[in-house]
mmCIF file of C-alpha atoms in Angstrom:
data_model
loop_
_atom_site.group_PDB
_atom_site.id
_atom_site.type_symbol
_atom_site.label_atom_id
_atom_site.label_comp_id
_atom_site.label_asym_id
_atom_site.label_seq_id
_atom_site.Cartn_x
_atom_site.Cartn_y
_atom_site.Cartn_z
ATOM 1 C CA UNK A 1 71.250 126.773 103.571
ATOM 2 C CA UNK A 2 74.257 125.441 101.735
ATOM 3 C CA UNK A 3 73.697 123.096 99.460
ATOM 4 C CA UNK A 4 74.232 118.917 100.466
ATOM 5 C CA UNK A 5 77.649 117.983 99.535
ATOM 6 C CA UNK A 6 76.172 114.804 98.067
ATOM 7 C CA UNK A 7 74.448 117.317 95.425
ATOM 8 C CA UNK A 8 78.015 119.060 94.815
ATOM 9 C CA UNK A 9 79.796 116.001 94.154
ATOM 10 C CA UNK A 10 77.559 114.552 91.691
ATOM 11 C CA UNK A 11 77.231 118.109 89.918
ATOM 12 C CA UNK A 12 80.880 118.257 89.649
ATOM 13 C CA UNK A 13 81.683 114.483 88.206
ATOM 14 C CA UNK A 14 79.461 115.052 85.806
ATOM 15 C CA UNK A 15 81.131 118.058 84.002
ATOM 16 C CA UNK A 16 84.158 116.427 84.980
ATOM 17 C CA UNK A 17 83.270 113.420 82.909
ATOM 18 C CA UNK A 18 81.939 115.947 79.341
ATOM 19 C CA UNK A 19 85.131 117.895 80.147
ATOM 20 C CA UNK A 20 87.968 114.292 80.149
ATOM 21 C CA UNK A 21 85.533 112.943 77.154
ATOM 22 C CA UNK A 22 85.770 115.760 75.345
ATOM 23 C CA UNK A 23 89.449 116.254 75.576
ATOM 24 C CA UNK A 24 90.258 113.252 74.423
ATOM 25 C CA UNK A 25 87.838 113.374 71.617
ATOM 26 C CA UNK A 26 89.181 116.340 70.550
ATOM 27 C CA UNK A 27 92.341 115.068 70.659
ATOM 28 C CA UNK A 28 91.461 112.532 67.605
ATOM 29 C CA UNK A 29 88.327 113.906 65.753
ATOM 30 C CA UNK A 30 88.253 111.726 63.159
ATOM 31 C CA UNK A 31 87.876 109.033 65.666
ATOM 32 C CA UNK A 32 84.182 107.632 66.716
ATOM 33 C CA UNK A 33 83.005 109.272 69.620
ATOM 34 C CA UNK A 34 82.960 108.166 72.776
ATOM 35 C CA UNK A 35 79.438 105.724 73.200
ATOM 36 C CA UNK A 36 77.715 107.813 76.240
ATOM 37 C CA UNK A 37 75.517 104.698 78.327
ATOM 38 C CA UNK A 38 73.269 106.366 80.372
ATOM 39 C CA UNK A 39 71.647 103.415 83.721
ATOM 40 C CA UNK A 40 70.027 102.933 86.147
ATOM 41 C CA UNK A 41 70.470 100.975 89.434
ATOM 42 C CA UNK A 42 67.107 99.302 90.466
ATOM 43 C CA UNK A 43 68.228 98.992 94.028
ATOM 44 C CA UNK A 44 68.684 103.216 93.483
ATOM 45 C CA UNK A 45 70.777 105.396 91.835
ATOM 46 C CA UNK A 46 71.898 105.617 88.243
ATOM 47 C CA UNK A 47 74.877 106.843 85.984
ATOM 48 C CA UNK A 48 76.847 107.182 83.015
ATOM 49 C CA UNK A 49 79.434 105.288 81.271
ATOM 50 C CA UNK A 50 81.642 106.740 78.426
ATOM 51 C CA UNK A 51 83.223 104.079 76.316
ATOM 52 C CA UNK A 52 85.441 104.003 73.554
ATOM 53 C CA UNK A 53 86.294 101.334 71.771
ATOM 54 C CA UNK A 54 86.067 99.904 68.281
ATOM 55 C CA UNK A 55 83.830 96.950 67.378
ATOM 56 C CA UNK A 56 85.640 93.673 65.982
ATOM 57 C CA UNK A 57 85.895 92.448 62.927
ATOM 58 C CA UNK A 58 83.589 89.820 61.357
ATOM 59 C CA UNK A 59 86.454 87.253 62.050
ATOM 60 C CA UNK A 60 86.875 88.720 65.947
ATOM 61 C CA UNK A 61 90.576 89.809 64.662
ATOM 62 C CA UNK A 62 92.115 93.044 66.291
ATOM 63 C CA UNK A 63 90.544 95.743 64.236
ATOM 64 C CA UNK A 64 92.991 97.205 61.924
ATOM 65 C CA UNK A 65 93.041 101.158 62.900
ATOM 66 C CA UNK A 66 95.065 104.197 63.715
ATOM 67 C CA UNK A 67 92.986 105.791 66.044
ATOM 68 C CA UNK A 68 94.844 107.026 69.548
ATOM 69 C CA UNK A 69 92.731 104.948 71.633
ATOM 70 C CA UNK A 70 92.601 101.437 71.992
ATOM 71 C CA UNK A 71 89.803 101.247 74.364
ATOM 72 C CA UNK A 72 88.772 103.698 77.464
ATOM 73 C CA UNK A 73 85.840 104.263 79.713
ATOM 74 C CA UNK A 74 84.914 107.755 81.688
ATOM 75 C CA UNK A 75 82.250 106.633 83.814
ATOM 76 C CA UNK A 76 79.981 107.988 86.763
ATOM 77 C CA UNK A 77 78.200 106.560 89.166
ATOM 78 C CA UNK A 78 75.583 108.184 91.907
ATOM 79 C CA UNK A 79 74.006 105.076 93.566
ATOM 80 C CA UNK A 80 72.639 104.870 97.301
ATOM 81 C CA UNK A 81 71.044 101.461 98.873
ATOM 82 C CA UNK A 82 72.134 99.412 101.772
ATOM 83 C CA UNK A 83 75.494 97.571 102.041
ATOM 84 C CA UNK A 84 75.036 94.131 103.021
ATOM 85 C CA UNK A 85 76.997 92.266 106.105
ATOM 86 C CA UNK A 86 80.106 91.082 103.561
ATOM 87 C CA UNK A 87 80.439 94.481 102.024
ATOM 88 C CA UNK A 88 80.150 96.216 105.379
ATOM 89 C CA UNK A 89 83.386 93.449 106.628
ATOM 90 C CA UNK A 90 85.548 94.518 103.512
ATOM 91 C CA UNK A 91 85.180 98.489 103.617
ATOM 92 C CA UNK A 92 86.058 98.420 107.869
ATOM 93 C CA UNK A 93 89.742 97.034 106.853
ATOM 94 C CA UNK A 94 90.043 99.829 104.791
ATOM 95 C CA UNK A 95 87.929 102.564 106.780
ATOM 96 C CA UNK A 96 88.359 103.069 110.612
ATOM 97 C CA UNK A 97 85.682 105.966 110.446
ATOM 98 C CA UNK A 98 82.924 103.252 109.152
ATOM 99 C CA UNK A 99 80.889 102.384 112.299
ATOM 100 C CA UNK A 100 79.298 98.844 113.421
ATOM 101 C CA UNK A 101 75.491 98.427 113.004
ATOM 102 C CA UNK A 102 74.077 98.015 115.757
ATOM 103 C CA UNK A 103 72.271 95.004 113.613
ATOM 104 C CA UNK A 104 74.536 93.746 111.523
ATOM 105 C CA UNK A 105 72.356 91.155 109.482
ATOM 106 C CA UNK A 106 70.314 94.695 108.603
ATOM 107 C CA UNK A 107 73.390 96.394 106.711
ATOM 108 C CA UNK A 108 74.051 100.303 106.540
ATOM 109 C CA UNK A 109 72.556 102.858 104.565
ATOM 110 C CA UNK A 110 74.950 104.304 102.262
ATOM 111 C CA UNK A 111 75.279 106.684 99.505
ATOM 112 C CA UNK A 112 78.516 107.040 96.968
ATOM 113 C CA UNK A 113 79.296 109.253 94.039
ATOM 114 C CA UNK A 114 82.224 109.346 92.233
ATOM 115 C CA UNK A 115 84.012 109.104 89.018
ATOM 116 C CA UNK A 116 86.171 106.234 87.670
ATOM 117 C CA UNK A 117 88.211 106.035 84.346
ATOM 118 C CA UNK A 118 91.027 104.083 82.359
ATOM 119 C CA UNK A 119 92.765 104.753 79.266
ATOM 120 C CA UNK A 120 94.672 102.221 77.267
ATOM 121 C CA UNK A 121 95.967 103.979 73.971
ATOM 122 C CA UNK A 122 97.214 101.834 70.851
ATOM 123 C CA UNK A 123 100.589 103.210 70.558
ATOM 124 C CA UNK A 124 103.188 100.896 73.051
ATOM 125 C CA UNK A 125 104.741 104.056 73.816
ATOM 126 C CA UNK A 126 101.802 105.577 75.083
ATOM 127 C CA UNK A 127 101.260 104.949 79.002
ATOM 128 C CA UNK A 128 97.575 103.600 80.431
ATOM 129 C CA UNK A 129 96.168 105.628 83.097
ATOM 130 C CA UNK A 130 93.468 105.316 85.563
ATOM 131 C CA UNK A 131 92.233 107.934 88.023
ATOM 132 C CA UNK A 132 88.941 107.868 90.086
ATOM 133 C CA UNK A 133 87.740 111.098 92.663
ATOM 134 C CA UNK A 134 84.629 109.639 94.912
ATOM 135 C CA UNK A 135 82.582 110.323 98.062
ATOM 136 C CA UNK A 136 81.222 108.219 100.032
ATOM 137 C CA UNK A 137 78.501 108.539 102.846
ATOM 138 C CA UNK A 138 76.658 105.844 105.307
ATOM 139 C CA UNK A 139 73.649 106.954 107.450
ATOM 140 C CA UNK A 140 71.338 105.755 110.101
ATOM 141 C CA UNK A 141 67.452 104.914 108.248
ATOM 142 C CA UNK A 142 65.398 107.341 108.263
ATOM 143 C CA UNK A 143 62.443 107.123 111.015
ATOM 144 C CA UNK A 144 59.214 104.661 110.086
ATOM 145 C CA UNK A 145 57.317 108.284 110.302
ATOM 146 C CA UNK A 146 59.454 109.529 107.360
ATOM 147 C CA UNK A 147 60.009 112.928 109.376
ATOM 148 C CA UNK A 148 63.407 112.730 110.042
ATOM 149 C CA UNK A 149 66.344 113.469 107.699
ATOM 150 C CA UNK A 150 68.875 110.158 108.161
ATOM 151 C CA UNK A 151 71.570 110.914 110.425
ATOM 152 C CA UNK A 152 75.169 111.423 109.036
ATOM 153 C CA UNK A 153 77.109 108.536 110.566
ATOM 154 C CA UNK A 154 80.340 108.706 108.200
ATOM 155 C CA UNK A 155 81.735 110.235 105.124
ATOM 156 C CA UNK A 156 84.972 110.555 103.717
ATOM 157 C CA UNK A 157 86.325 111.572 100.102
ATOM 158 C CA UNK A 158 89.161 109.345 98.148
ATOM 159 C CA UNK A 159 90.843 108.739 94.856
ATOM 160 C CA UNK A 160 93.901 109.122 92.978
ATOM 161 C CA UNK A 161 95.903 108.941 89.610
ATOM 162 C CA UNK A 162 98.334 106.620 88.756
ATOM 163 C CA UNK A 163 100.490 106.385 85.232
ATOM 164 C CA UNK A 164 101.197 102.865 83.746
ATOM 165 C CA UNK A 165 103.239 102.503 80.799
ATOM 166 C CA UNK A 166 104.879 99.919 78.837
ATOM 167 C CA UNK A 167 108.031 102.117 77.936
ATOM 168 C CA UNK A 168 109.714 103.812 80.119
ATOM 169 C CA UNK A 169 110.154 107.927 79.225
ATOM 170 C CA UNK A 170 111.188 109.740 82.181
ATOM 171 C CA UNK A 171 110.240 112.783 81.166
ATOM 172 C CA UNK A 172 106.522 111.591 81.049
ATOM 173 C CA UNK A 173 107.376 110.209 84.587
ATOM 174 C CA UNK A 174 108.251 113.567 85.875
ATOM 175 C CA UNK A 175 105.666 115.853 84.098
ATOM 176 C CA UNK A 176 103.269 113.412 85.737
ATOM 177 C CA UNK A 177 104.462 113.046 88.952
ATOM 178 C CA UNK A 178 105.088 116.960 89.117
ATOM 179 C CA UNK A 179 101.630 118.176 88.328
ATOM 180 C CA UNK A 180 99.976 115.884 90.793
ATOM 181 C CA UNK A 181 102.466 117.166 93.396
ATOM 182 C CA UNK A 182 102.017 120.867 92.333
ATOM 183 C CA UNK A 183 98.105 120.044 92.519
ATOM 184 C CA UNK A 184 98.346 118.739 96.078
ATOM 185 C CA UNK A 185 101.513 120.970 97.935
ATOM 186 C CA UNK A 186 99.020 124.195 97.368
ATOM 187 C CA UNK A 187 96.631 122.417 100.012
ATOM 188 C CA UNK A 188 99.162 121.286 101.976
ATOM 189 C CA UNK A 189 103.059 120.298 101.794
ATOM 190 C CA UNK A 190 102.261 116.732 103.892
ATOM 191 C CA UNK A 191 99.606 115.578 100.865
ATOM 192 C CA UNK A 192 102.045 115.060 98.324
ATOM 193 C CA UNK A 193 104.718 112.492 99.957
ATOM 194 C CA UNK A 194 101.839 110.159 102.104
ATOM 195 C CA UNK A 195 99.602 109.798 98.851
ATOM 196 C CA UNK A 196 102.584 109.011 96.326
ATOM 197 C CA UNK A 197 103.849 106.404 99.054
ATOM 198 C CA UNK A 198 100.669 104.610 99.010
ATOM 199 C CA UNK A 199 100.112 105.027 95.701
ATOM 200 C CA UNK A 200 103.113 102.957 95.622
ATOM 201 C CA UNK A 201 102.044 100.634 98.321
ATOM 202 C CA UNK A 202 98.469 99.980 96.743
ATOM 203 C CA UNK A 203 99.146 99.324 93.304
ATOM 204 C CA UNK A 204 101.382 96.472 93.852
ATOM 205 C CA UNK A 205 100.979 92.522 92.611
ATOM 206 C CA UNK A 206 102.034 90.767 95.590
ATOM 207 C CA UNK A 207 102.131 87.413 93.853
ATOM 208 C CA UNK A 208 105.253 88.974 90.666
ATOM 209 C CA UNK A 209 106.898 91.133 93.315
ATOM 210 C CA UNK A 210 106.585 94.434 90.883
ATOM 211 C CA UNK A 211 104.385 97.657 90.808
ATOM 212 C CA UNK A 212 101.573 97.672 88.207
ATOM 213 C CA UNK A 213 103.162 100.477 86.983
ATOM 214 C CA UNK A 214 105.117 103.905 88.034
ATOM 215 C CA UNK A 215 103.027 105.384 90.534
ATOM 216 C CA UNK A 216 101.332 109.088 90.882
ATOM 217 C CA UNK A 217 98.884 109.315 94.072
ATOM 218 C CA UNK A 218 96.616 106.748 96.251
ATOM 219 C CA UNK A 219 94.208 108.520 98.613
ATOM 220 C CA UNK A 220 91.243 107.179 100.781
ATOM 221 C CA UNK A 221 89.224 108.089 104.037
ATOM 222 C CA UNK A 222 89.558 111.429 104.198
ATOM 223 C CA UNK A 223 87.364 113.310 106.438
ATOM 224 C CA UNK A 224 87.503 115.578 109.431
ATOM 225 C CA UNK A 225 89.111 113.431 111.679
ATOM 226 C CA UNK A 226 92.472 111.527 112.269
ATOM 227 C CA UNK A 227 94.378 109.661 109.209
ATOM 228 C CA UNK A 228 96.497 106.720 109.589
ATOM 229 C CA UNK A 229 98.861 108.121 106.674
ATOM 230 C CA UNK A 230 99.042 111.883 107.767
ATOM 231 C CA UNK A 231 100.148 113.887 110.482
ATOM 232 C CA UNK A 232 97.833 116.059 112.687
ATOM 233 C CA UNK A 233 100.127 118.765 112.937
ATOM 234 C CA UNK A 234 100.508 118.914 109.307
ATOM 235 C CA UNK A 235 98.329 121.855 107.045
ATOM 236 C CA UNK A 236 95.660 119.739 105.417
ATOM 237 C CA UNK A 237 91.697 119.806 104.390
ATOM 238 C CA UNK A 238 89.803 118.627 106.818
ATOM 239 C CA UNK A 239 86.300 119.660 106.329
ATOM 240 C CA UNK A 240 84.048 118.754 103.488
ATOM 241 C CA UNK A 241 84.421 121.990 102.132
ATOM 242 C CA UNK A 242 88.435 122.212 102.330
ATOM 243 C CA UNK A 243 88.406 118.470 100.864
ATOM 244 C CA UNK A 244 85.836 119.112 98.537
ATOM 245 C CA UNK A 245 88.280 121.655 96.879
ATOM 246 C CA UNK A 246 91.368 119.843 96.767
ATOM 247 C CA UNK A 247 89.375 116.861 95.227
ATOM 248 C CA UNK A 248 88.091 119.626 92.384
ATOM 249 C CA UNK A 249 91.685 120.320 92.034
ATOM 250 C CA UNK A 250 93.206 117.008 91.081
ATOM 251 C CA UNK A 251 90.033 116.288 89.155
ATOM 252 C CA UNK A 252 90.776 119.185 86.845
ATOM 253 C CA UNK A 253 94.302 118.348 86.878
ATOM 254 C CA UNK A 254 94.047 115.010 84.995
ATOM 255 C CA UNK A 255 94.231 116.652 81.608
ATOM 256 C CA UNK A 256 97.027 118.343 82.387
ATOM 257 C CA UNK A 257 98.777 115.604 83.590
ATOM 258 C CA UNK A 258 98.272 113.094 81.204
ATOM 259 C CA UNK A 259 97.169 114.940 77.425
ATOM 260 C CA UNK A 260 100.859 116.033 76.589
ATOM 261 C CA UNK A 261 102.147 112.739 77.497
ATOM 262 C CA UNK A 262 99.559 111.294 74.792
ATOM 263 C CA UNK A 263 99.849 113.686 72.524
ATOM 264 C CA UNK A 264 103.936 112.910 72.088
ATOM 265 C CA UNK A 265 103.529 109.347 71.931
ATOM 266 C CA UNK A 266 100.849 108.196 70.279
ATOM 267 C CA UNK A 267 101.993 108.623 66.950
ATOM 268 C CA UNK A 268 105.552 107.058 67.321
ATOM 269 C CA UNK A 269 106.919 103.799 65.483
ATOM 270 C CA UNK A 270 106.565 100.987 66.965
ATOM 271 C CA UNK A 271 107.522 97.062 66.043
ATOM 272 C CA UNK A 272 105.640 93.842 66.776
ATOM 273 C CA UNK A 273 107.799 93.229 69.722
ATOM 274 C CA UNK A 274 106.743 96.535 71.065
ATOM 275 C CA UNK A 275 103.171 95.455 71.363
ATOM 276 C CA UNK A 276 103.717 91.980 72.070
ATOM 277 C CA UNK A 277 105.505 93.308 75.204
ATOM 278 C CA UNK A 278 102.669 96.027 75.423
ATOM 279 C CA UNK A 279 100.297 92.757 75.904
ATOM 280 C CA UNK A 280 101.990 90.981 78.329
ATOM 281 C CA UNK A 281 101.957 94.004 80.523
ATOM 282 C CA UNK A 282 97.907 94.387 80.127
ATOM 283 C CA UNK A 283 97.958 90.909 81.183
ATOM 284 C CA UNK A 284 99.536 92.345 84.431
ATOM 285 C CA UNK A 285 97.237 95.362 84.079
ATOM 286 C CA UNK A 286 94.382 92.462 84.338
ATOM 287 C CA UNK A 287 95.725 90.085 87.448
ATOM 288 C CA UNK A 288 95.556 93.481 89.560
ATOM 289 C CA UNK A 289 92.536 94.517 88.808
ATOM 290 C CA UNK A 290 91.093 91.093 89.325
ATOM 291 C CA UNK A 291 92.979 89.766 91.799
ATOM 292 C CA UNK A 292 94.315 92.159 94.362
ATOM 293 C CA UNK A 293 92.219 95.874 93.583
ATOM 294 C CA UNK A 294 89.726 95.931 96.967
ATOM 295 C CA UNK A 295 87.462 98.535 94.069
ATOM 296 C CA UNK A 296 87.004 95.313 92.045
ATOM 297 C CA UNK A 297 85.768 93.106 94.749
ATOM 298 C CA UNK A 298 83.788 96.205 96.875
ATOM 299 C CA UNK A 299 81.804 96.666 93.206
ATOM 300 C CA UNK A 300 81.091 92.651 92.841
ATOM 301 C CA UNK A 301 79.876 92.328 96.537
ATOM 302 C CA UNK A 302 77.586 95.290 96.280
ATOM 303 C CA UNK A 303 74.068 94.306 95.157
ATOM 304 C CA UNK A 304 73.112 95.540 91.788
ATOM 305 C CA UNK A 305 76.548 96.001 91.102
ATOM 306 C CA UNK A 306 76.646 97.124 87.116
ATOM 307 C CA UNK A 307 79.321 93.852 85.720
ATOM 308 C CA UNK A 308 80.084 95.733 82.921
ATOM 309 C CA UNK A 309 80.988 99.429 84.586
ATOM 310 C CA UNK A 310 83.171 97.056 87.184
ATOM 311 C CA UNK A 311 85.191 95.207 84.399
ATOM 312 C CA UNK A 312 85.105 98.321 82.110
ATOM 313 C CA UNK A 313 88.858 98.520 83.007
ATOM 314 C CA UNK A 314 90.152 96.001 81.333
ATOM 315 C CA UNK A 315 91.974 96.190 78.098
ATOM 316 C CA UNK A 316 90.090 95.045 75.029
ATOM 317 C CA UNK A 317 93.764 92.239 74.214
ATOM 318 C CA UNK A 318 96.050 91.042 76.540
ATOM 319 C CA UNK A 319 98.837 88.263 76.793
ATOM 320 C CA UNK A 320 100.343 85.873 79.065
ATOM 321 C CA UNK A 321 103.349 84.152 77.837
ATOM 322 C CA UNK A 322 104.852 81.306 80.034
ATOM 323 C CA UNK A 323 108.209 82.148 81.077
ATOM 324 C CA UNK A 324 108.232 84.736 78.568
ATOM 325 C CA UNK A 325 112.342 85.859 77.531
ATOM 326 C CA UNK A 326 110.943 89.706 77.494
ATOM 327 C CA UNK A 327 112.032 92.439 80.252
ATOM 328 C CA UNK A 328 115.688 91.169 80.735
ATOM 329 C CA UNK A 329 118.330 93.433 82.067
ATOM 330 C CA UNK A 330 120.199 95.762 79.610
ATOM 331 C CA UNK A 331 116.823 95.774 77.202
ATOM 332 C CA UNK A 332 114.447 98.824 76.811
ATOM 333 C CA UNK A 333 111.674 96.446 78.556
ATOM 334 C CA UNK A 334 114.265 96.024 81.289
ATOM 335 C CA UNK A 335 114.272 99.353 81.994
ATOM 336 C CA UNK A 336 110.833 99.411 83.100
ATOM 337 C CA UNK A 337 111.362 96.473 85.295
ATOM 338 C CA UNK A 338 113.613 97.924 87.537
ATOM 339 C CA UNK A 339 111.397 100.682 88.600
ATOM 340 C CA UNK A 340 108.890 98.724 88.795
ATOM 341 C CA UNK A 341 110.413 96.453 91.434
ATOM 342 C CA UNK A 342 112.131 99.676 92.924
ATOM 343 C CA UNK A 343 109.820 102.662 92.523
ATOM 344 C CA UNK A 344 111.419 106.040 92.747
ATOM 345 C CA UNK A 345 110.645 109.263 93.053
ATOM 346 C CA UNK A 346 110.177 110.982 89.915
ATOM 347 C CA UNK A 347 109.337 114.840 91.103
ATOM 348 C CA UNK A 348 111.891 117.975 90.516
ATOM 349 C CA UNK A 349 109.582 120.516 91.816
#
């Protein structure tokens, strides 16, 4: 009997998550290690968090250090429960295989797995990433008897990888952009072009009419039937298995994608204005996350919801100037501006 994807998943994140940790610790041994926070969810479930970041000074000053990292989180989480009626409204705008309960007061038996992680490095010249790879499953209860497995109403796989710097370096831009592209054209051409477009579309803040940052891939709802974003005629996974493997894929592509782009930057010069401006973009970094990302307000609505896993995102120092004179055309911050109101496509390949 093959084994329940649910068990595959969750196997899988977690030597995803020692194999991204690891990396990047190896990357700058003489920094600390990564804290490793092991929970668990009294409503059911439990997981990991991987942290880095430094602990302030007595006088809550920025500590004074050279280490790559600023602050970053690699964390898992393999939680089941019931989603109450307000969590169960927000997921069916974004999911058109989630079905009604037939009691809606009752909730819906679910069970999710996945892994989510950002990176903000010191360096201005070093981009922040994020990238998450989850599944997600609701079922009917299981009989009063306790005889019955629960019956599979819904699953469906989703994530993505996006690249946000403060400096724009095109060649990071393309090595990026290319690897995720290489990753998803070898399970199917039509992957590539519908999950950089939303990508696009997704990680946008309505309310400053920019991108949060330069793109990579947005993917959600996958399963074995129809998508809104792809065509049916098109090559693509469609079974748990087949989507299974292109999620393993793009999981093990991260380092690759993202490692030689750190490793370039993170020792480069750098002036006050570069991090002042480096700031002011985190404070962007911050108003998505908290104001328009559906993950954000899907984790606070969920009961038992772990504050501190949710919010892990955020960078450690941010900025908001009023009316601030930085990012004006013909400057290196202006640069970044334009693609970010005008996103392009950065692939060769």
């Amino acid at each position: 009997m093959a084994e329940p994807m649910r068990q595959q998943v969750e196997r899988y994140i977690l030597s995803l998550q020692d194999e991204i940790v690891s990396g990047f610790e190896a990357l700058d041994p003489n920094a600390p290690p990564f804290k490793r926070d092991s929970w668990v969810r009294p409503q059911g479930g439990s997981g990991q968090s991987c942290v880095f970041a430094l602990p302030p000074s007595e006088d809550g000053a920025e500590a004074a250090s050279q280490t790559i990292l600023e602050k970053a989180g690699v964390n898992i989480s393999i939680v089941h429960g019931t989603l109450p009626p307000a969590a169960i409204k927000q997921m069916r705008a974004d999911h058109t295989s989630m079905p009604l309960p037939e009691n809606p007061e009752g909730g819906l038996p679910f069970f999710a797995a996945g892994l989510s992680l950002v990176v903000h490095p010191r360096n201005p010249n070093a981009p922040t990433i994020h990238a998450n790879y989850r599944y997600f499953e609701i079922t009917e209860p299981a009989s009063e008897a306790g005889t019955e497995e629960p019956k599979l109403l819904a699953w469906w796989f989703g994530g993505g990888s996006d690249l946000t710097p403060s400096y724009l370096f095109e060649e990071d831009a393309q090595h990026f952009h290319e690897t995720l592209k290489t990753t998803c054209d070898a399970h199917g051409i039509g992957l590539f072009p519908a999950f950089k477009k939303w990508c696009d579309e997704y990680f946008y803040i309505p309310h400053r009419s920019e991108s949060r940052g330069i793109g990579g891939i947005f993917f959600d709802d996958l399963n074995a039937g129809s998508h809104v974003r792809l065509q049916d005629s098109d090559k693509r996974p469609r079974t748990p298995e087949e989507i299974f493997v292109l999620i393993q894929a793009l999981g093990n592509a991260f380092l690759p994608s993202y490692l030689p782009i750190l490793s370039r930057r993170h020792s480069l010069p750098y002036t006050p204005l570069q991090r002042r401006w480096q700031l002011i973009r985190r404070g962007r970094y911050v108003e998505f996350n908290l104001v328009v990302d559906r993950g954000t307000k899907f984790g606070l609505m969920t009961p038992g919801a772990r504050i501190e896993s949710i919010l892990m995102s955020l960078p450690e120092v941010a900025r908001w100037e009023y009316m601030t004179d930085l990012g004006g055309e013909g400057t290196e911050e202006g640069k970044l501006m334009e693609v970010l109101r005008t996103p392009r496509n950065w692939h060769t390949v």
